[in-house]
XYZ file of C-alpha atoms in Angstrom:
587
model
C 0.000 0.000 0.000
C 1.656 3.256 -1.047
C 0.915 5.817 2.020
C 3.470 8.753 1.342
C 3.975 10.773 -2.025
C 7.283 8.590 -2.467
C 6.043 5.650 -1.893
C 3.465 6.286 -4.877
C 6.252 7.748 -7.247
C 8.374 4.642 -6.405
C 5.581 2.158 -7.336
C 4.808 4.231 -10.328
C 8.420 5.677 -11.437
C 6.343 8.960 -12.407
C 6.395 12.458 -10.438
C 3.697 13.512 -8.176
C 2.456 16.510 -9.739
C -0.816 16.525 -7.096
C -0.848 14.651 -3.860
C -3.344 15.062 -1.899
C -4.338 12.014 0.891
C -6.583 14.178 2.339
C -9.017 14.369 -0.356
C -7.894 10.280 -1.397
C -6.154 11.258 -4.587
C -2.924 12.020 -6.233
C -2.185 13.626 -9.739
C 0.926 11.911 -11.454
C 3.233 12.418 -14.535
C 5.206 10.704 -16.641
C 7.732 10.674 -18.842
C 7.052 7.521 -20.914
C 4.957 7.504 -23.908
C 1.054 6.878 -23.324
C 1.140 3.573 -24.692
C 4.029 2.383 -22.112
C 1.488 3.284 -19.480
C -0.804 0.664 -19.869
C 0.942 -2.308 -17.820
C 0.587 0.224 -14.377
C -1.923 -1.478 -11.813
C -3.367 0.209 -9.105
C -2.773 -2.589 -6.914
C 0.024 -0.838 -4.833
C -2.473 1.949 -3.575
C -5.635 0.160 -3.727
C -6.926 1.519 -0.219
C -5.292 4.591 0.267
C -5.590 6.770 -3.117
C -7.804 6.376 -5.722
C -6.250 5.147 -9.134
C -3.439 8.315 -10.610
C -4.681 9.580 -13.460
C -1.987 9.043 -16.317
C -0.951 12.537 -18.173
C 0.948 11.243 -20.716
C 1.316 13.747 -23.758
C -2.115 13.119 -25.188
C -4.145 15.594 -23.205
C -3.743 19.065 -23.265
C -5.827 22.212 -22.898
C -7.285 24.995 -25.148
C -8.441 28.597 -25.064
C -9.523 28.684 -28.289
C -11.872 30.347 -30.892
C -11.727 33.869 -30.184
C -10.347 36.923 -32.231
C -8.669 40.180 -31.410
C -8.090 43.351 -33.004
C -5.564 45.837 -30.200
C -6.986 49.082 -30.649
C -6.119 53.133 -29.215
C -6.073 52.646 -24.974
C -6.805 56.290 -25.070
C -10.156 55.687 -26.650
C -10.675 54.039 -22.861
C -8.137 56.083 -20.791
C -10.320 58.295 -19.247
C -13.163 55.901 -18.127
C -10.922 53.357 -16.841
C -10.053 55.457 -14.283
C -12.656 54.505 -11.918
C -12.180 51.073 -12.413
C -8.743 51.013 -11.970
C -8.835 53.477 -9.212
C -11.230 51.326 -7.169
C -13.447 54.679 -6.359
C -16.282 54.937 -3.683
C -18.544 55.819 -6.947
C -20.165 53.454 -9.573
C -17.608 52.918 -12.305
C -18.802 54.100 -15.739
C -19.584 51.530 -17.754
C -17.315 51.639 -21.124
C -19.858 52.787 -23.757
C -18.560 50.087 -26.215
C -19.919 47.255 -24.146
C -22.904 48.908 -22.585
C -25.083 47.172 -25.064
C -24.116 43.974 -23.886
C -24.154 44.774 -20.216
C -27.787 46.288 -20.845
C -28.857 42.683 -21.505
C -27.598 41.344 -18.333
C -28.851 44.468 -16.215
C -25.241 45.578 -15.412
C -25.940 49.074 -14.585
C -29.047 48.569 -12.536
C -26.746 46.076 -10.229
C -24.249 48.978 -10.093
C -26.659 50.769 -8.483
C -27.435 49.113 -5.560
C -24.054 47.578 -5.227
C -22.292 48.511 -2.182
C -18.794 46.900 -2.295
C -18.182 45.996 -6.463
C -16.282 42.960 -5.594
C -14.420 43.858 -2.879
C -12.500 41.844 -0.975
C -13.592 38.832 -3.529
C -10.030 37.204 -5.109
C -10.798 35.810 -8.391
C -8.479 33.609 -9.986
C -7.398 33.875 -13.805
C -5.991 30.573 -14.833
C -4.827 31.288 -18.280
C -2.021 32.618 -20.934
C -1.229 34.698 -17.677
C -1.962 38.581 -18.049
C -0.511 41.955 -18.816
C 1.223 42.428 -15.150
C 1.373 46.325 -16.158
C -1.872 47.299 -17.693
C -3.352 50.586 -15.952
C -6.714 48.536 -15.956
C -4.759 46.318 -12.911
C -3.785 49.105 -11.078
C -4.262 48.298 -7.296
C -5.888 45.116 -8.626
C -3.980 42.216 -8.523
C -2.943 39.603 -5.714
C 0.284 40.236 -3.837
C 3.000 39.229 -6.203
C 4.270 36.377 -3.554
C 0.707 34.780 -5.066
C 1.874 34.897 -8.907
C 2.416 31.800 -10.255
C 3.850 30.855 -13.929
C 3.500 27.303 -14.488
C 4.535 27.683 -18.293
C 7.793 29.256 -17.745
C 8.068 27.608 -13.907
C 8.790 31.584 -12.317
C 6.595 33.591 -10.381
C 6.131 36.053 -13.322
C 2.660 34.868 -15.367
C 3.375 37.864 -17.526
C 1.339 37.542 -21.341
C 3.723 36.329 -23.648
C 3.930 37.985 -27.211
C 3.340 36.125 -30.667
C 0.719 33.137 -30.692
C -2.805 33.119 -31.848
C -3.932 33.464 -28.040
C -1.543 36.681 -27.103
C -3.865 38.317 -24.966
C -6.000 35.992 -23.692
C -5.527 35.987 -19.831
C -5.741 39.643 -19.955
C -8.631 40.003 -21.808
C -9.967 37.477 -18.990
C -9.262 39.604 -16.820
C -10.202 42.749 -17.725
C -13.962 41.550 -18.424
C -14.026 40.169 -14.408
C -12.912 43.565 -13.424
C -15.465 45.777 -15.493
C -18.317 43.840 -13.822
C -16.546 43.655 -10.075
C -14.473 46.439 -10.402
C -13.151 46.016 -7.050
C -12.824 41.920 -6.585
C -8.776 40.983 -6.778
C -6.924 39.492 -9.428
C -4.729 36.320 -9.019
C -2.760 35.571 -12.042
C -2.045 32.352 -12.951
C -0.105 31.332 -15.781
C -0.746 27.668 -17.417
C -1.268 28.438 -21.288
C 0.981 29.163 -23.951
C 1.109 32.217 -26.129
C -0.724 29.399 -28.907
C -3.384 28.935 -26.581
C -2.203 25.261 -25.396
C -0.913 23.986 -22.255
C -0.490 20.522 -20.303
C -3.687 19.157 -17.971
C -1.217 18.857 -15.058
C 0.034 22.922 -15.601
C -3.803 23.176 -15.130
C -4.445 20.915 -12.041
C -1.681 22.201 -10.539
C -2.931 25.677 -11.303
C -6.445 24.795 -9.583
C -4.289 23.633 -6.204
C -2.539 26.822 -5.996
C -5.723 28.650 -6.363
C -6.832 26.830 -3.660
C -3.902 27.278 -1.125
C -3.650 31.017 -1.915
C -7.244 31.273 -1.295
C -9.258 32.172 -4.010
C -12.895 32.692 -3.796
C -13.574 31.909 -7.624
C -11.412 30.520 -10.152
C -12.062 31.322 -13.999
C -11.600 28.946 -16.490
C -11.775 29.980 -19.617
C -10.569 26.725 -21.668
C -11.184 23.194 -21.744
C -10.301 19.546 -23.012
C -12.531 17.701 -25.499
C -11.104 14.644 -23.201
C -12.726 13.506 -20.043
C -9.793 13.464 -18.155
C -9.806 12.280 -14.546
C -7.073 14.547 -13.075
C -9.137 17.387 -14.357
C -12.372 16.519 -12.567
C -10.062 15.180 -9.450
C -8.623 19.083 -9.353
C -12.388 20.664 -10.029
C -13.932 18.519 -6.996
C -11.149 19.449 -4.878
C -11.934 22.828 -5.410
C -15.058 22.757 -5.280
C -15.205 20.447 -2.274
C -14.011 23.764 -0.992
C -16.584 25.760 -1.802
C -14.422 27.456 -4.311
C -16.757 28.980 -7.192
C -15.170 27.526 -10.218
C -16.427 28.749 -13.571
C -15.613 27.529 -16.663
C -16.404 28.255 -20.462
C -18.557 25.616 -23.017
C -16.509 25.822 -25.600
C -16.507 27.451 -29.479
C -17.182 24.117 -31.744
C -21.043 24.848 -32.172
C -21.808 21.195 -30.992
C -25.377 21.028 -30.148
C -25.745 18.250 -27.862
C -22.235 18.484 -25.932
C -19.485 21.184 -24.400
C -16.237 20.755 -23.261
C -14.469 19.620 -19.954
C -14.397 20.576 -17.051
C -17.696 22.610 -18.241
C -19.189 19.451 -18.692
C -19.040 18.283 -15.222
C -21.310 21.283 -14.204
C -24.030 19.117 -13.561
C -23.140 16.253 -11.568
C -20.883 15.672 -8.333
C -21.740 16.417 -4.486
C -20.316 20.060 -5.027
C -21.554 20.628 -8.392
C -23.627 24.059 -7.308
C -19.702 25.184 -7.580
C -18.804 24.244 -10.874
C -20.441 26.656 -13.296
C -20.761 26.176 -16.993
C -21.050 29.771 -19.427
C -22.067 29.542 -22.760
C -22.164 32.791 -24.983
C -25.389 34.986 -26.074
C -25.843 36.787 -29.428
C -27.128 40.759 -29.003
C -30.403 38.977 -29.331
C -29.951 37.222 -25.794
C -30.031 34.024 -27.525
C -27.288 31.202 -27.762
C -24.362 32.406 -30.458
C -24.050 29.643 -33.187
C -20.562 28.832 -31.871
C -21.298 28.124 -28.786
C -21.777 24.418 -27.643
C -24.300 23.072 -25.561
C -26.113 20.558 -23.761
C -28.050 20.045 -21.133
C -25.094 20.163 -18.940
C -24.962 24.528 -20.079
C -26.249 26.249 -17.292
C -25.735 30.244 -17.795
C -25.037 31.991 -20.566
C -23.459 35.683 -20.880
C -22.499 37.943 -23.655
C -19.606 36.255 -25.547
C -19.998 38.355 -29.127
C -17.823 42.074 -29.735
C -16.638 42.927 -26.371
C -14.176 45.184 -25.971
C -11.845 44.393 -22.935
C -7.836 45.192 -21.715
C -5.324 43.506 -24.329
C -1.344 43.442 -23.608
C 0.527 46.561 -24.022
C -2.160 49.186 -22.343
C -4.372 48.784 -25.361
C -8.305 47.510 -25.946
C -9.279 44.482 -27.667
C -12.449 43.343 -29.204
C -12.962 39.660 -28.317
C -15.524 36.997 -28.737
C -16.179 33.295 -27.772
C -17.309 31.481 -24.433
C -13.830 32.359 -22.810
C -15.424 35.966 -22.503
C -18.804 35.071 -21.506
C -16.966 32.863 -18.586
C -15.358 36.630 -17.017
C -18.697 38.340 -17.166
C -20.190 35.528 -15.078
C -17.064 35.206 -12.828
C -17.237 38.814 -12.635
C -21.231 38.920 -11.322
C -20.702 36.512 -8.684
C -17.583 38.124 -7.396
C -20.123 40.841 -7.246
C -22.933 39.111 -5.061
C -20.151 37.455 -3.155
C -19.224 40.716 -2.010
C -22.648 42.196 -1.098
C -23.950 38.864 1.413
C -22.447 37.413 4.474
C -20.464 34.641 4.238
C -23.415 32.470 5.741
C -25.484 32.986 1.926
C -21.828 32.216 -0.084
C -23.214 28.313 -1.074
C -26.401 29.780 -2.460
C -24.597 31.787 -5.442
C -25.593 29.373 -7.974
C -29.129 29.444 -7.070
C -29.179 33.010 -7.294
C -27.587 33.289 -10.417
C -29.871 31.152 -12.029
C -33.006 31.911 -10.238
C -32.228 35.883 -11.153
C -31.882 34.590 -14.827
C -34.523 34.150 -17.467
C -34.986 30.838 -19.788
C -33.364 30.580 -23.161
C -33.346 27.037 -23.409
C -34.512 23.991 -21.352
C -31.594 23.908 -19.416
C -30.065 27.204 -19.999
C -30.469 30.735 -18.177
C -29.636 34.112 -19.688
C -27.556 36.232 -16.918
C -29.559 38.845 -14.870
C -26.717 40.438 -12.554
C -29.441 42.594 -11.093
C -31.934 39.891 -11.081
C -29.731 38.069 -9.563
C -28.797 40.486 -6.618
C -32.297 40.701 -5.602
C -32.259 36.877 -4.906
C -29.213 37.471 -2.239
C -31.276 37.527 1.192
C -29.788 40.349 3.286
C -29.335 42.837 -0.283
C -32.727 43.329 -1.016
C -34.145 46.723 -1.587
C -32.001 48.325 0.651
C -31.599 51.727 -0.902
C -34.228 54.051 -0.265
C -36.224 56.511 -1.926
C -38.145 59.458 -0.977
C -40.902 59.927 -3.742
C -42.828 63.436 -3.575
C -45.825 63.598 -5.336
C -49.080 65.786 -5.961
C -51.979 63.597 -4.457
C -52.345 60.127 -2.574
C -53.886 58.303 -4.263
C -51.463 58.741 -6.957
C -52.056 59.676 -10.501
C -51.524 57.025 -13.015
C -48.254 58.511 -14.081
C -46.973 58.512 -10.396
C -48.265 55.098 -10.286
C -46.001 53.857 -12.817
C -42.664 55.978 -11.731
C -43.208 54.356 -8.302
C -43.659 50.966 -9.578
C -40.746 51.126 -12.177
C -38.862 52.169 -8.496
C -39.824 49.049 -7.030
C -39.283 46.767 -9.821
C -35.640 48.552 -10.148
C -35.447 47.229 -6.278
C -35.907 50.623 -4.443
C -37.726 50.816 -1.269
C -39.617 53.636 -2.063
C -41.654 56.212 0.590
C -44.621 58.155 -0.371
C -45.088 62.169 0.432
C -47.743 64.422 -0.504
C -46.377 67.980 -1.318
C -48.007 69.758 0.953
C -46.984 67.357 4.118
C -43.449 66.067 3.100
C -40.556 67.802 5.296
C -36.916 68.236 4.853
C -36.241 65.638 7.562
C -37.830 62.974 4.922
C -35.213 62.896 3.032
C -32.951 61.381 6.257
C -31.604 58.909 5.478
C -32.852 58.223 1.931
C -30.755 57.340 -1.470
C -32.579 59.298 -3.436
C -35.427 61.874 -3.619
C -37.613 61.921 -6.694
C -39.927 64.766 -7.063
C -43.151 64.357 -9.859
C -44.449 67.642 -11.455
C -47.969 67.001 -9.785
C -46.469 68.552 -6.911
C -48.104 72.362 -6.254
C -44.473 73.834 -6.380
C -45.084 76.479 -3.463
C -46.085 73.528 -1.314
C -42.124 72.203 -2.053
C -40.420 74.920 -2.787
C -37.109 75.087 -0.987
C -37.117 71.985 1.465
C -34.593 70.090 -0.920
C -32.306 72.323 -1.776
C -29.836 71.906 0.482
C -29.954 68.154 1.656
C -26.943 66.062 1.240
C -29.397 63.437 -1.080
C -29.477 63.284 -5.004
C -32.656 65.130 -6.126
C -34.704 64.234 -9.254
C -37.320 66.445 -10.489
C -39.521 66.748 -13.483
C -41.225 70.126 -11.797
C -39.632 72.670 -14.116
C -41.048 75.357 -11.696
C -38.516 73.746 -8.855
C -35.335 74.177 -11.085
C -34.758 77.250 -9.175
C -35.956 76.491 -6.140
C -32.957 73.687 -6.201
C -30.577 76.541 -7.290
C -30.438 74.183 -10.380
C -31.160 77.422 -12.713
C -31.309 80.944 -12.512
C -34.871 81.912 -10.814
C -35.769 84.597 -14.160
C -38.568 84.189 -16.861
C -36.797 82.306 -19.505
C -35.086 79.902 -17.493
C -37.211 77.434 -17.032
C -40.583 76.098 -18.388
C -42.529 73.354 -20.282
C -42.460 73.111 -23.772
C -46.006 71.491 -24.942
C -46.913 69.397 -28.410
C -43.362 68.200 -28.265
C -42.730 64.286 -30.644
C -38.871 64.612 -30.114
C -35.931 65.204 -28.203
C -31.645 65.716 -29.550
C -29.453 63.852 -27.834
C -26.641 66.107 -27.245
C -23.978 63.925 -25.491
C -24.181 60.123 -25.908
C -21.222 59.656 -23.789
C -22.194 60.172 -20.563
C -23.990 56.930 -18.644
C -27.422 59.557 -18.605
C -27.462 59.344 -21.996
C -27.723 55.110 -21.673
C -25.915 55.178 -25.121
C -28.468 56.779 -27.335
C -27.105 58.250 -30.612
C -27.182 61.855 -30.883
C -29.589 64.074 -32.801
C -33.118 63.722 -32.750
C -34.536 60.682 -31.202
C -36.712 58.242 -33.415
C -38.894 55.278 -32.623
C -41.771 56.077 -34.313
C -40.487 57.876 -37.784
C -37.706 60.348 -38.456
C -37.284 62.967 -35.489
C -40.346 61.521 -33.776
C -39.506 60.304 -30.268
C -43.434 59.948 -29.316
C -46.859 58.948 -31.448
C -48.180 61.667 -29.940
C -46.972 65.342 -28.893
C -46.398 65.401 -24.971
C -45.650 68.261 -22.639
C -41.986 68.505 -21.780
C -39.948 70.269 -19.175
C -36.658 71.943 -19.941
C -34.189 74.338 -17.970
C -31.308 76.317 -18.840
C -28.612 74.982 -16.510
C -25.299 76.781 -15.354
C -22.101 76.040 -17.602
C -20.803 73.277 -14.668
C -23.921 71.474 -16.126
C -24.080 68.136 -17.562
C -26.511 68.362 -20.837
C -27.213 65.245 -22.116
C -30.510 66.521 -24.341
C -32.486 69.115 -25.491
C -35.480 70.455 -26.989
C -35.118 69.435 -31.150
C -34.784 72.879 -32.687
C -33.369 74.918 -29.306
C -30.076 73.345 -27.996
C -30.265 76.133 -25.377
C -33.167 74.530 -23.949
C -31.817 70.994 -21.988
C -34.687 68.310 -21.040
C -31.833 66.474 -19.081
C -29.444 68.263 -17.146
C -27.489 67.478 -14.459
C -25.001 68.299 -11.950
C -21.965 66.502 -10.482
C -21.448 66.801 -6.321
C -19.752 70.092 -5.505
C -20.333 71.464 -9.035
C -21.127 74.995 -9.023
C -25.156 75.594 -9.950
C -27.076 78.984 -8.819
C -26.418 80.490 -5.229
C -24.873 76.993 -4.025
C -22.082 74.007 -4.931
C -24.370 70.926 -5.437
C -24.754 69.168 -1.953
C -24.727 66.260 -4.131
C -25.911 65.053 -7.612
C -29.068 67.436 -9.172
C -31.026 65.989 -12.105
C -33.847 67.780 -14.139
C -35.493 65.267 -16.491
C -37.847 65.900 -19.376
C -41.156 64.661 -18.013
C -44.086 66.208 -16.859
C -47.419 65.039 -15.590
C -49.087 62.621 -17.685
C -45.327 61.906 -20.206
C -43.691 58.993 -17.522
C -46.710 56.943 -19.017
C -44.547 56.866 -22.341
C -42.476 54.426 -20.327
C -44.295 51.913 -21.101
C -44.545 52.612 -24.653
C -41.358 53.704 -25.747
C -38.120 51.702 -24.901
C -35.906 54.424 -25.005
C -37.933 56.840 -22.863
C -37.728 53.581 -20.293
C -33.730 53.419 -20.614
C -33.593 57.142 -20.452
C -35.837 57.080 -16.982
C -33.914 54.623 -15.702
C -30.416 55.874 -16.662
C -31.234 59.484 -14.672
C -32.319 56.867 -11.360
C -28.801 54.510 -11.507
C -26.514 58.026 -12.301
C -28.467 60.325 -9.565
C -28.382 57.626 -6.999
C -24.440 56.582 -8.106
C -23.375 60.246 -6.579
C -23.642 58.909 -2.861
């Protein structure tokens, strides 16, 4: 019976690459050609390890089927910043990918997350990473937790040349723009070609595990069911390591590759996730496999991420979709005691929506409101004209809800200053009798939204003079000014059209418009009078009339009856609900 590590290399004459008596198993190599292998007998450790798995040459692993272009950094430079920088704001989110992080309700999680990863270590076992890209500023392990398994250093630094240059640190950079605060631990077991050896991997998984990682991304895989692989995953998993790993790129339709695969089955298998990739519309890509082992899928198609040398890249293929998931439950991992960790899976899938029998669609916010001590604990102060509500009020305090606010409602005429204590966010409808408001909000240390053009000055948002400030009636469109800007929610500029050119609604509506101060952000305006801005806003601190902002000021384009267009008009529902996330980001 072989009952030390060299006892078991003696009987085999191969190297422990694993050994683990603990968990009843040990990983071996050997030098000998896979054929030689097949007079080895198990008899020699029969009762104390299960059988070594054999890695002869045969098996190795893949990060294939994705392309890269390396485009200007400075197209990113300045929004990276608050990634990178690990601010107590919400990060914008890049407007290249906001598309795809629209469809898993990135922006809305943003919103009510409090710690974006923090304190979450995420492991990237891959073609290592770009060890000096601003994007991993502050972001990465300790170094003493590096670990190159290719070149056998400390130093899993991206290689140059090879179809896969780039991978890892396109990996990476997708974890980090959904959990912009989790930690990166970079380990190296793939060649600049994309391939690499099953026991660089296992052994990859282990030092995951010592170093303590709370997930561990894996975007590759074998088309081999190979029993040190699955031996490493349970291990992990056994754990209660997250371990995430991508389908694979061959379009089969009835199978996906290891250790995806194994998703499914196992004592810890709520641990082992498998990510296919989405199209833009939310349904499976062509290339993507899957089975009824797929579990999740994410966007996987023109992402733009961090490539080697401080540049972008535009990537597709599962191995992408994998980070985004990674990334979300670093997220939720970060946001629940430790007590709710084994529940992630459930969560994630619960919060998702069906695209297949077997398969969810991600939902990161969805998905936050399953975690049981995160739900709807921002607060919002909503001021309206009358209880009951009008219709319209109705609506903006359901959409509230639904976007997982807890939301108080004030009459005018009896709300107080003191409301807005410890509230998120105020919103303030246009049914309000403005005298009955008037000042009570203009100097608490809450975002303020209002739709009451007659309270622009009031707020100090305007200048309090005829010609500042009105409604503008029989309106069908608005020009989008700036599409930059996360109020904008990455609407093209000039006139807004859903319903024909320049016509934003099927019918005219009443709209309210301001003239804001210079420090002003103006994201749109009346079509025909850029001077007039239906969505204005200002930044904490900024200077507006008579005060600094006590913190972020929005005037938005509605007015009485117009937040009933919500449910009409998609954009005028991504609009509403980019002016909530961005005013309530400010605290």
């Amino acid at each position: 019976m072989a009952t030390s590590q060299a006892d078991l290399e003696k009987a085999y004459g191969g190297k422990a690459i694993i050994f683990k008596p603990e968990a009843g198993f040990a990983i071996l190599g050997f030098s000998k050609e896979a054929g030689e292998l097949s007079t080895l007998t198990t008899s020699v450790n029969q009762n104390a390890l299960t059988t070594p798995e054999v890695n002869a040459s045969g098996f190795s692993a893949w990060a294939g089927g994705w392309s890269a272009w390396a485009g200007g950094w400075s197209a990113w430079a300045g929004g990276w910043s608050a990634w990178a920088g690990g601010t107590g704001t919400i990060p914008t989110t890049p407007s290249e990918n906001r598309f795809a992080f629209n469809q898993i309700n990135l922006a809305p999680a943003f919103t009510f997350s409090k710690n974006f990863g923090e304190g979450i270590k995420v492991a990237v076992i891959d073609t290592g990473i770009d060890l000096n890209h601003s994007m991993f500023s502050d972001r990465l392990a300790p170094s003493n937790e590096w670990k190159d398994y290719v070149d056998g250093d400390n130093y899993p630094q991206d290689v140059s040349g090879g179809g896969a240059y780039g991978h890892g640190t396109a990996v990476a950079g997708l974890i980090l723009q959904v959990a912009p605060k989790a930690d990166i631990l970079p380990i190296r077991v793939l060649k600049n070609d994309g391939s690499g050896d099953v026991s660089a991997v296992a052994s990859a998984i282990d030092w995951a595990v010592q170093k303590n990682a709370d997930i561990i991304n894996l975007s590759l895989g074998t088309n081999v069911d190979v029993a040190a692989l699955k031996s490493m995953i349970d291990y992990a998993t056994s754990r209660h390591i997250y371990v995430i790993a991508s389908a694979g790129n061959e379009g089969n339709s009835n199978s996906i590759s290891y250790p995806a695969a194994y998703a499914t089955s196992g004592t810890n298998a709520q641990y082992l996730i498998s990510v296919g990739s989405t199209q833009s519309n939310s349904t499976l890509s062509p290339f993507s496999n899957r089975s009824s082992a797929l579990e999740i899928a994410a966007p996987g198609e023109w992402l733009y991420t961090s490539y080697p040398g401080n540049q972008i890249a535009e990537v597709i293929g599962t191995s992408f979709s994998a980070p985004i998931v990674s990334g979300a439950l670093a997220l939720a991992a970060s946001e629940t005691s430790s007590t709710n960790l084994s529940g992630l899976e459930t969560y994630l899938l619960n919060g998702g929506w069906a695209i297949s029998a077997s398969t969810r669609h991600l939902n990161v916010k969805s998905m936050l409101s399953y975690v049981p001590d995160f739900q709807y604990w921002r607060k919002v102060l909503f001021v309206v004209g009358s209880y009951p509500m009008t219709p319209a009020d109705q609506l903006v305090n359901d959409q509230l809800w639904q976007m997982g606010f807890n939301v108080t409602v004030k009459v005018g005429g009896s709300s107080a200053t003191s409301d807005a204590t410890g509230k998120d966010l105020v919103v303030i409808s246009s049914t309000v009798t403005p005298a009955d408001v008037n000042t009570k909000y203009r100097n608490v240390s809450v975002p303020v939204i209002t739709w009451e053009a007659a309270l622009f000055d009031d707020l100090g948002m305007v200048t309090a003079s005829s010609g500042y400030y009105g409604t503008a009636s029989n309106q069908t469109s608005i020009s989008v000014s700036n599409n930059t800007h996360p109020l904008s929610a990455a609407l093209r500029l000039g006139d807004l059209s859903e319903y024909g050119p320049g016509a934003a609604y099927s019918s005219g509506q009443t709209l309210s418009w301001g003239k804001p101060t210079s420090s002003a952000i103006k994201i749109a305006t009346l079509t025909g009078d850029a001077s007039k801005a239906v969505i204005f806003g200002y930044d904490p601190g900024t200077s507006m009339v008579g005060l600094n902002a006590p913190a972020r000021r929005l005037g938005f384009m509605f007015n009485d009856t117009s937040p009933l267009q919500i449910r009409d008009s998609w954009w005028t529902d991504w609009l509403f609900k980019a002016a909530i996330n961005w005013a309530v980001s400010g605290n």
